């Protein structure tokens, strides 16, 4: 399985079109899931694109970590038994949620939170930026407001 970004897929194949690049890569690797932010993702197998996963609308503030959020959610869903297409949908949701925050770290669930998945994009973020209970505030995190 290969999870390249749109640019990585094109760079690996020399093709200018990401769908063509993903299809070509899937002739070498059994499953290719190419990620492209606001353009969603493509699932390619056996030399052709099998699914186009739409992006989840989001208001981007910082794209740092969006691909990592996609990949983490994708793999977690796949391991939990989701199909590749379902896992890619989960990845798109997590990537969309990640770009709505500044910095590459996801929000840390608060005490007593049972659901550790990202809320839907656009939902109020009640976590302090740059804070993790295990390590305290990040040195570059903004100071708490009044």
GROMACS .gro file of N, CA and C in nm:
model
  438
    1UNK      N    1   0.085  -0.116   0.000
    1UNK     CA    2   0.000   0.000   0.000
    1UNK      C    3   0.090   0.123   0.000
    2UNK      N    4   0.049   0.222  -0.079
    2UNK     CA    5   0.123   0.347  -0.090
    2UNK      C    6   0.025   0.462  -0.072
    3UNK      N    7   0.062   0.560   0.011
    3UNK     CA    8  -0.024   0.676   0.038
    3UNK      C    9   0.050   0.805   0.006
    4UNK      N   10   0.073   0.832  -0.122
    4UNK     CA   11   0.145   0.954  -0.158
    4UNK      C   12   0.053   1.075  -0.162
    5UNK      N   13   0.113   1.192  -0.152
    5UNK     CA   14   0.038   1.314  -0.181
    5UNK      C   15   0.024   1.323  -0.333
    6UNK      N   16  -0.058   1.416  -0.377
    6UNK     CA   17  -0.074   1.439  -0.521
    6UNK      C   18   0.063   1.467  -0.585
    7UNK      N   19   0.140   1.557  -0.524
    7UNK     CA   20   0.270   1.594  -0.579
    7UNK      C   21   0.366   1.477  -0.579
    8UNK      N   22   0.366   1.398  -0.472
    8UNK     CA   23   0.455   1.282  -0.466
    8UNK      C   24   0.421   1.180  -0.574
    9UNK      N   25   0.293   1.155  -0.596
    9UNK     CA   26   0.251   1.060  -0.700
    9UNK      C   27   0.300   1.107  -0.837
   10UNK      N   28   0.283   1.236  -0.864
   10UNK     CA   29   0.328   1.291  -0.992
   10UNK      C   30   0.480   1.286  -1.005
   11UNK      N   31   0.549   1.316  -0.897
   11UNK     CA   32   0.695   1.313  -0.899
   11UNK      C   33   0.747   1.171  -0.921
   12UNK      N   34   0.685   1.073  -0.856
   12UNK     CA   35   0.730   0.934  -0.871
   12UNK      C   36   0.711   0.879  -1.012
   13UNK      N   37   0.611   0.929  -1.082
   13UNK     CA   38   0.580   0.875  -1.215
   13UNK      C   39   0.619   0.966  -1.330
   14UNK      N   40   0.637   1.095  -1.302
   14UNK     CA   41   0.664   1.191  -1.408
   14UNK      C   42   0.537   1.233  -1.481
   15UNK      N   43   0.423   1.190  -1.435
   15UNK     CA   44   0.295   1.227  -1.498
   15UNK      C   45   0.243   1.356  -1.436
   16UNK      N   46   0.186   1.445  -1.519
   16UNK     CA   47   0.133   1.570  -1.465
   16UNK      C   48  -0.004   1.556  -1.398
   17UNK      N   49  -0.080   1.453  -1.435
   17UNK     CA   50  -0.214   1.433  -1.379
   17UNK      C   51  -0.208   1.333  -1.264
   18UNK      N   52  -0.261   1.373  -1.148
   18UNK     CA   53  -0.249   1.288  -1.029
   18UNK      C   54  -0.329   1.159  -1.043
   19UNK      N   55  -0.439   1.160  -1.114
   19UNK     CA   56  -0.517   1.037  -1.134
   19UNK      C   57  -0.437   0.937  -1.219
   20UNK      N   58  -0.374   0.988  -1.325
   20UNK     CA   59  -0.291   0.901  -1.408
   20UNK      C   60  -0.172   0.848  -1.328
   21UNK      N   61  -0.116   0.935  -1.244
   21UNK     CA   62  -0.001   0.893  -1.162
   21UNK      C   63  -0.042   0.784  -1.063
   22UNK      N   64  -0.156   0.803  -0.996
   22UNK     CA   65  -0.203   0.703  -0.899
   22UNK      C   66  -0.233   0.570  -0.970
   23UNK      N   67  -0.295   0.578  -1.087
   23UNK     CA   68  -0.325   0.456  -1.163
   23UNK      C   69  -0.196   0.383  -1.200
   24UNK      N   70  -0.097   0.457  -1.247
   24UNK     CA   71   0.030   0.394  -1.284
   24UNK      C   72   0.098   0.329  -1.163
   25UNK      N   73   0.100   0.399  -1.052
   25UNK     CA   74   0.162   0.345  -0.931
   25UNK      C   75   0.091   0.217  -0.885
   26UNK      N   76  -0.040   0.210  -0.906
   26UNK     CA   77  -0.114   0.091  -0.862
   26UNK      C   78  -0.088  -0.030  -0.952
   27UNK      N   79  -0.015  -0.009  -1.059
   27UNK     CA   80   0.032  -0.123  -1.137
   27UNK      C   81   0.154  -0.188  -1.074
   28UNK      N   82   0.217  -0.116  -0.980
   28UNK     CA   83   0.337  -0.165  -0.913
   28UNK      C   84   0.307  -0.202  -0.768
   29UNK      N   85   0.223  -0.122  -0.703
   29UNK     CA   86   0.183  -0.141  -0.564
   29UNK      C   87   0.035  -0.179  -0.566
   30UNK      N   88  -0.007  -0.279  -0.491
   30UNK     CA   89  -0.147  -0.325  -0.501
   30UNK      C   90  -0.254  -0.219  -0.478
   31UNK      N   91  -0.233  -0.130  -0.382
   31UNK     CA   92  -0.332  -0.025  -0.353
   31UNK      C   93  -0.258   0.107  -0.336
   32UNK      N   94  -0.309   0.209  -0.405
   32UNK     CA   95  -0.254   0.344  -0.392
   32UNK      C   96  -0.368   0.436  -0.351
   33UNK      N   97  -0.346   0.512  -0.245
   33UNK     CA   98  -0.441   0.613  -0.202
   33UNK      C   99  -0.367   0.745  -0.209
   34UNK      N  100  -0.399   0.823  -0.313
   34UNK     CA  101  -0.333   0.951  -0.333
   34UNK      C  102  -0.416   1.061  -0.268
   35UNK      N  103  -0.350   1.147  -0.191
   35UNK     CA  104  -0.416   1.253  -0.114
   35UNK      C  105  -0.393   1.387  -0.181
   36UNK      N  106  -0.500   1.469  -0.183
   36UNK     CA  107  -0.486   1.600  -0.244
   36UNK      C  108  -0.567   1.708  -0.174
   37UNK      N  109  -0.564   1.710  -0.043
   37UNK     CA  110  -0.625   1.819   0.033
   37UNK      C  111  -0.767   1.851  -0.009
   38UNK      N  112  -0.787   1.972  -0.059
   38UNK     CA  113  -0.919   2.020  -0.096
   38UNK      C  114  -0.980   1.943  -0.213
   39UNK      N  115  -0.898   1.864  -0.282
   39UNK     CA  116  -0.949   1.781  -0.392
   39UNK      C  117  -0.978   1.638  -0.347
   40UNK      N  118  -0.965   1.611  -0.218
   40UNK     CA  119  -0.999   1.478  -0.167
   40UNK      C  120  -0.887   1.377  -0.189
   41UNK      N  121  -0.928   1.254  -0.222
   41UNK     CA  122  -0.831   1.145  -0.239
   41UNK      C  123  -0.878   1.053  -0.351
   42UNK      N  124  -0.783   0.978  -0.405
   42UNK     CA  125  -0.812   0.878  -0.507
   42UNK      C  126  -0.767   0.743  -0.456
   43UNK      N  127  -0.846   0.640  -0.485
   43UNK     CA  128  -0.807   0.503  -0.455
   43UNK      C  129  -0.784   0.435  -0.589
   44UNK      N  130  -0.664   0.383  -0.608
   44UNK     CA  131  -0.630   0.315  -0.733
   44UNK      C  132  -0.585   0.172  -0.704
   45UNK      N  133  -0.628   0.082  -0.792
   45UNK     CA  134  -0.589  -0.060  -0.784
   45UNK      C  135  -0.572  -0.114  -0.925
   46UNK      N  136  -0.480  -0.205  -0.940
   46UNK     CA  137  -0.463  -0.277  -1.068
   46UNK      C  138  -0.456  -0.186  -1.189
   47UNK      N  139  -0.390  -0.073  -1.175
   47UNK     CA  140  -0.368   0.015  -1.290
   47UNK      C  141  -0.479   0.114  -1.322
   48UNK      N  142  -0.581   0.124  -1.238
   48UNK     CA  143  -0.686   0.223  -1.265
   48UNK      C  144  -0.742   0.282  -1.135
   49UNK      N  145  -0.796   0.402  -1.148
   49UNK     CA  146  -0.859   0.468  -1.033
   49UNK      C  147  -0.993   0.401  -1.011
   50UNK      N  148  -1.015   0.352  -0.890
   50UNK     CA  149  -1.138   0.280  -0.855
   50UNK      C  150  -1.237   0.366  -0.778
   51UNK      N  151  -1.188   0.470  -0.709
   51UNK     CA  152  -1.279   0.555  -0.631
   51UNK      C  153  -1.219   0.695  -0.617
   52UNK      N  154  -1.307   0.792  -0.618
   52UNK     CA  155  -1.270   0.932  -0.590
   52UNK      C  156  -1.342   0.969  -0.462
   53UNK      N  157  -1.266   1.002  -0.360
   53UNK     CA  158  -1.321   1.036  -0.229
   53UNK      C  159  -1.325   1.188  -0.218
   54UNK      N  160  -1.444   1.246  -0.200
   54UNK     CA  161  -1.450   1.392  -0.193
   54UNK      C  162  -1.387   1.446  -0.065
   55UNK      N  163  -1.336   1.566  -0.076
   55UNK     CA  164  -1.282   1.635   0.042
   55UNK      C  165  -1.397   1.676   0.132
   56UNK      N  166  -1.366   1.693   0.259
   56UNK     CA  167  -1.462   1.744   0.355
   56UNK      C  168  -1.439   1.895   0.363
   57UNK      N  169  -1.544   1.976   0.348
   57UNK     CA  170  -1.524   2.121   0.354
   57UNK      C  171  -1.460   2.163   0.487
   58UNK      N  172  -1.365   2.253   0.477
   58UNK     CA  173  -1.295   2.302   0.596
   58UNK      C  174  -1.246   2.443   0.568
   59UNK      N  175  -1.223   2.517   0.674
   59UNK     CA  176  -1.163   2.650   0.663
   59UNK      C  177  -1.018   2.636   0.709
   60UNK      N  178  -0.926   2.624   0.613
   60UNK     CA  179  -0.787   2.598   0.652
   60UNK      C  180  -0.720   2.717   0.720
   61UNK      N  181  -0.649   2.686   0.829
   61UNK     CA  182  -0.567   2.785   0.899
   61UNK      C  183  -0.420   2.749   0.884
   62UNK      N  184  -0.390   2.620   0.875
   62UNK     CA  185  -0.252   2.573   0.866
   62UNK      C  186  -0.256   2.429   0.815
   63UNK      N  187  -0.185   2.401   0.707
   63UNK     CA  188  -0.189   2.265   0.651
   63UNK      C  189  -0.086   2.171   0.711
   64UNK      N  190  -0.008   2.220   0.807
   64UNK     CA  191   0.092   2.135   0.873
   64UNK      C  192   0.024   2.013   0.935
   65UNK      N  193   0.069   1.896   0.900
   65UNK     CA  194   0.018   1.774   0.960
   65UNK      C  195  -0.107   1.716   0.896
   66UNK      N  196  -0.160   1.780   0.792
   66UNK     CA  197  -0.283   1.731   0.730
   66UNK      C  198  -0.265   1.591   0.671
   67UNK      N  199  -0.154   1.569   0.604
   67UNK     CA  200  -0.127   1.436   0.546
   67UNK      C  201  -0.107   1.331   0.653
   68UNK      N  202  -0.041   1.369   0.761
   68UNK     CA  203  -0.022   1.275   0.872
   68UNK      C  204  -0.156   1.241   0.938
   69UNK      N  205  -0.243   1.342   0.953
   69UNK     CA  206  -0.376   1.318   1.011
   69UNK      C  207  -0.455   1.224   0.921
   70UNK      N  208  -0.447   1.247   0.790
   70UNK     CA  209  -0.514   1.158   0.694
   70UNK      C  210  -0.464   1.015   0.711
   71UNK      N  211  -0.332   1.000   0.706
   71UNK     CA  212  -0.273   0.867   0.711
   71UNK      C  213  -0.304   0.795   0.841
   72UNK      N  214  -0.295   0.865   0.954
   72UNK     CA  215  -0.325   0.802   1.083
   72UNK      C  216  -0.469   0.755   1.091
   73UNK      N  217  -0.562   0.840   1.050
   73UNK     CA  218  -0.704   0.802   1.054
   73UNK      C  219  -0.733   0.691   0.953
   74UNK      N  220  -0.670   0.700   0.836
   74UNK     CA  221  -0.687   0.597   0.733
   74UNK      C  222  -0.643   0.461   0.786
   75UNK      N  223  -0.524   0.455   0.841
   75UNK     CA  224  -0.471   0.327   0.890
   75UNK      C  225  -0.551   0.274   1.009
   76UNK      N  226  -0.592   0.363   1.099
   76UNK     CA  227  -0.673   0.320   1.214
   76UNK      C  228  -0.805   0.260   1.167
   77UNK      N  229  -0.868   0.323   1.069
   77UNK     CA  230  -0.995   0.271   1.017
   77UNK      C  231  -0.973   0.138   0.945
   78UNK      N  232  -0.865   0.129   0.869
   78UNK     CA  233  -0.836   0.005   0.796
   78UNK      C  234  -0.812  -0.111   0.892
   79UNK      N  235  -0.735  -0.088   0.996
   79UNK     CA  236  -0.707  -0.191   1.096
   79UNK      C  237  -0.835  -0.231   1.169
   80UNK      N  238  -0.927  -0.136   1.185
   80UNK     CA  239  -1.054  -0.165   1.253
   80UNK      C  240  -1.154  -0.238   1.163
   81UNK      N  241  -1.116  -0.262   1.037
   81UNK     CA  242  -1.202  -0.341   0.949
   81UNK      C  243  -1.272  -0.264   0.839
   82UNK      N  244  -1.244  -0.135   0.824
   82UNK     CA  245  -1.307  -0.056   0.718
   82UNK      C  246  -1.248  -0.096   0.582
   83UNK      N  247  -1.326  -0.073   0.478
   83UNK     CA  248  -1.274  -0.092   0.342
   83UNK      C  249  -1.175   0.021   0.314
   84UNK      N  250  -1.097   0.008   0.209
   84UNK     CA  251  -1.002   0.113   0.173
   84UNK      C  252  -1.076   0.243   0.146
   85UNK      N  253  -1.190   0.236   0.078
   85UNK     CA  254  -1.267   0.355   0.048
   85UNK      C  255  -1.322   0.420   0.175
   86UNK      N  256  -1.375   0.340   0.265
   86UNK     CA  257  -1.425   0.394   0.393
   86UNK      C  258  -1.310   0.456   0.474
   87UNK      N  259  -1.196   0.390   0.472
   87UNK     CA  260  -1.080   0.442   0.545
   87UNK      C  261  -1.034   0.575   0.484
   88UNK      N  262  -1.041   0.587   0.352
   88UNK     CA  263  -1.002   0.712   0.287
   88UNK      C  264  -1.100   0.824   0.323
   89UNK      N  265  -1.228   0.791   0.337
   89UNK     CA  266  -1.326   0.892   0.381
   89UNK      C  267  -1.291   0.940   0.521
   90UNK      N  268  -1.255   0.847   0.608
   90UNK     CA  269  -1.215   0.883   0.745
   90UNK      C  270  -1.090   0.970   0.742
   91UNK      N  271  -0.996   0.934   0.655
   91UNK     CA  272  -0.875   1.015   0.640
   91UNK      C  273  -0.905   1.156   0.595
   92UNK      N  274  -0.997   1.169   0.499
   92UNK     CA  275  -1.034   1.304   0.452
   92UNK      C  276  -1.097   1.386   0.563
   93UNK      N  277  -1.179   1.323   0.646
   93UNK     CA  278  -1.239   1.396   0.759
   93UNK      C  279  -1.131   1.444   0.856
   94UNK      N  280  -1.038   1.357   0.888
   94UNK     CA  281  -0.932   1.394   0.983
   94UNK      C  282  -0.839   1.499   0.926
   95UNK      N  283  -0.807   1.488   0.798
   95UNK     CA  284  -0.723   1.589   0.734
   95UNK      C  285  -0.790   1.726   0.735
   96UNK      N  286  -0.922   1.726   0.709
   96UNK     CA  287  -0.997   1.853   0.711
   96UNK      C  288  -0.996   1.914   0.851
   97UNK      N  289  -1.012   1.831   0.950
   97UNK     CA  290  -1.011   1.879   1.089
   97UNK      C  291  -0.874   1.934   1.126
   98UNK      N  292  -0.770   1.867   1.079
   98UNK     CA  293  -0.633   1.908   1.113
   98UNK      C  294  -0.599   2.046   1.058
   99UNK      N  295  -0.646   2.079   0.937
   99UNK     CA  296  -0.609   2.208   0.878
   99UNK      C  297  -0.681   2.325   0.943
  100UNK      N  298  -0.781   2.298   1.023
  100UNK     CA  299  -0.853   2.406   1.090
  100UNK      C  300  -0.782   2.454   1.216
  101UNK      N  301  -0.671   2.390   1.253
  101UNK     CA  302  -0.592   2.429   1.370
  101UNK      C  303  -0.456   2.478   1.324
  102UNK      N  304  -0.395   2.561   1.404
  102UNK     CA  305  -0.259   2.604   1.377
  102UNK      C  306  -0.166   2.504   1.444
  103UNK      N  307  -0.069   2.456   1.370
  103UNK     CA  308   0.029   2.361   1.423
  103UNK      C  309  -0.003   2.219   1.381
  104UNK      N  310   0.097   2.134   1.391
  104UNK     CA  311   0.084   1.997   1.344
  104UNK      C  312   0.033   1.898   1.445
  105UNK      N  313  -0.013   1.944   1.562
  105UNK     CA  314  -0.061   1.849   1.664
  105UNK      C  315  -0.212   1.855   1.673
  106UNK      N  316  -0.276   1.739   1.683
  106UNK     CA  317  -0.422   1.738   1.696
  106UNK      C  318  -0.464   1.783   1.834
  107UNK      N  319  -0.592   1.821   1.848
  107UNK     CA  320  -0.639   1.856   1.982
  107UNK      C  321  -0.632   1.736   2.073
  108UNK      N  322  -0.599   1.761   2.197
  108UNK     CA  323  -0.592   1.652   2.295
  108UNK      C  324  -0.728   1.640   2.361
  109UNK      N  325  -0.788   1.521   2.362
  109UNK     CA  326  -0.919   1.507   2.425
  109UNK      C  327  -0.912   1.540   2.574
  110UNK      N  328  -1.013   1.608   2.622
  110UNK     CA  329  -1.016   1.649   2.762
  110UNK      C  330  -1.046   1.533   2.855
  111UNK      N  331  -1.031   1.555   2.986
  111UNK     CA  332  -1.060   1.451   3.084
  111UNK      C  333  -1.205   1.404   3.072
  112UNK      N  334  -1.223   1.274   3.081
  112UNK     CA  335  -1.357   1.216   3.074
  112UNK      C  336  -1.410   1.202   2.933
  113UNK      N  337  -1.331   1.240   2.833
  113UNK     CA  338  -1.375   1.228   2.695
  113UNK      C  339  -1.364   1.082   2.652
  114UNK      N  340  -1.475   1.025   2.611
  114UNK     CA  341  -1.473   0.886   2.566
  114UNK      C  342  -1.436   0.874   2.420
  115UNK      N  343  -1.481   0.968   2.338
  115UNK     CA  344  -1.457   0.963   2.195
  115UNK      C  345  -1.329   1.040   2.164
  116UNK      N  346  -1.226   0.971   2.118
  116UNK     CA  347  -1.099   1.036   2.090
  116UNK      C  348  -1.084   1.068   1.942
  117UNK      N  349  -1.189   1.051   1.862
  117UNK     CA  350  -1.180   1.086   1.720
  117UNK      C  351  -1.199   1.236   1.705
  118UNK      N  352  -1.156   1.288   1.594
  118UNK     CA  353  -1.176   1.429   1.566
  118UNK      C  354  -1.324   1.458   1.552
  119UNK      N  355  -1.369   1.572   1.606
  119UNK     CA  356  -1.507   1.614   1.578
  119UNK      C  357  -1.517   1.655   1.431
  120UNK      N  358  -1.636   1.675   1.384
  120UNK     CA  359  -1.656   1.717   1.246
  120UNK      C  360  -1.590   1.852   1.223
  121UNK      N  361  -1.538   1.877   1.100
  121UNK     CA  362  -1.481   2.007   1.070
  121UNK      C  363  -1.583   2.118   1.097
  122UNK      N  364  -1.534   2.230   1.148
  122UNK     CA  365  -1.621   2.342   1.179
  122UNK      C  366  -1.672   2.340   1.322
  123UNK      N  367  -1.659   2.225   1.390
  123UNK     CA  368  -1.705   2.217   1.529
  123UNK      C  369  -1.612   2.302   1.615
  124UNK      N  370  -1.665   2.354   1.724
  124UNK     CA  371  -1.584   2.437   1.813
  124UNK      C  372  -1.469   2.356   1.870
  125UNK      N  373  -1.352   2.415   1.868
  125UNK     CA  374  -1.233   2.351   1.923
  125UNK      C  375  -1.212   2.404   2.064
  126UNK      N  376  -1.231   2.320   2.163
  126UNK     CA  377  -1.222   2.365   2.302
  126UNK      C  378  -1.087   2.331   2.366
  127UNK      N  379  -0.994   2.281   2.287
  127UNK     CA  380  -0.863   2.248   2.344
  127UNK      C  381  -0.772   2.370   2.337
  128UNK      N  382  -0.679   2.377   2.428
  128UNK     CA  383  -0.581   2.485   2.426
  128UNK      C  384  -0.477   2.454   2.320
  129UNK      N  385  -0.444   2.550   2.232
  129UNK     CA  386  -0.345   2.523   2.130
  129UNK      C  387  -0.210   2.488   2.191
  130UNK      N  388  -0.147   2.384   2.138
  130UNK     CA  389  -0.014   2.347   2.182
  130UNK      C  390  -0.006   2.284   2.319
  131UNK      N  391  -0.117   2.235   2.373
  131UNK     CA  392  -0.114   2.178   2.509
  131UNK      C  393  -0.142   2.028   2.504
  132UNK      N  394  -0.066   1.955   2.579
  132UNK     CA  395  -0.084   1.812   2.593
  132UNK      C  396  -0.069   1.780   2.741
  133UNK      N  397  -0.165   1.711   2.799
  133UNK     CA  398  -0.159   1.682   2.943
  133UNK      C  399  -0.029   1.613   2.984
  134UNK      N  400   0.021   1.527   2.899
  134UNK     CA  401   0.140   1.451   2.935
  134UNK      C  402   0.265   1.539   2.942
  135UNK      N  403   0.269   1.646   2.863
  135UNK     CA  404   0.392   1.725   2.853
  135UNK      C  405   0.375   1.872   2.888
  136UNK      N  406   0.255   1.918   2.914
  136UNK     CA  407   0.233   2.058   2.943
  136UNK      C  408   0.234   2.142   2.817
  137UNK      N  409   0.237   2.273   2.833
  137UNK     CA  410   0.230   2.360   2.716
  137UNK      C  411   0.355   2.350   2.630
  138UNK      N  412   0.335   2.360   2.501
  138UNK     CA  413   0.446   2.363   2.406
  138UNK      C  414   0.512   2.499   2.417
  139UNK      N  415   0.645   2.507   2.413
  139UNK     CA  416   0.713   2.635   2.429
  139UNK      C  417   0.670   2.740   2.326
  140UNK      N  418   0.629   2.699   2.208
  140UNK     CA  419   0.590   2.795   2.105
  140UNK      C  420   0.441   2.825   2.106
  141UNK      N  421   0.367   2.763   2.197
  141UNK     CA  422   0.221   2.785   2.203
  141UNK      C  423   0.189   2.925   2.252
  142UNK      N  424   0.084   2.984   2.197
  142UNK     CA  425   0.047   3.118   2.245
  142UNK      C  426   0.000   3.113   2.390
  143UNK      N  427   0.021   3.220   2.458
  143UNK     CA  428  -0.024   3.228   2.598
  143UNK      C  429  -0.176   3.226   2.602
  144UNK      N  430  -0.234   3.166   2.708
  144UNK     CA  431  -0.380   3.163   2.718
  144UNK      C  432  -0.436   3.304   2.723
  145UNK      N  433  -0.553   3.321   2.663
  145UNK     CA  434  -0.619   3.451   2.660
  145UNK      C  435  -0.679   3.485   2.795
  146UNK      N  436  -0.733   3.605   2.805
  146UNK     CA  437  -0.790   3.652   2.933
  146UNK      C  438  -0.909   3.569   2.978
   0.00000   0.00000   0.00000
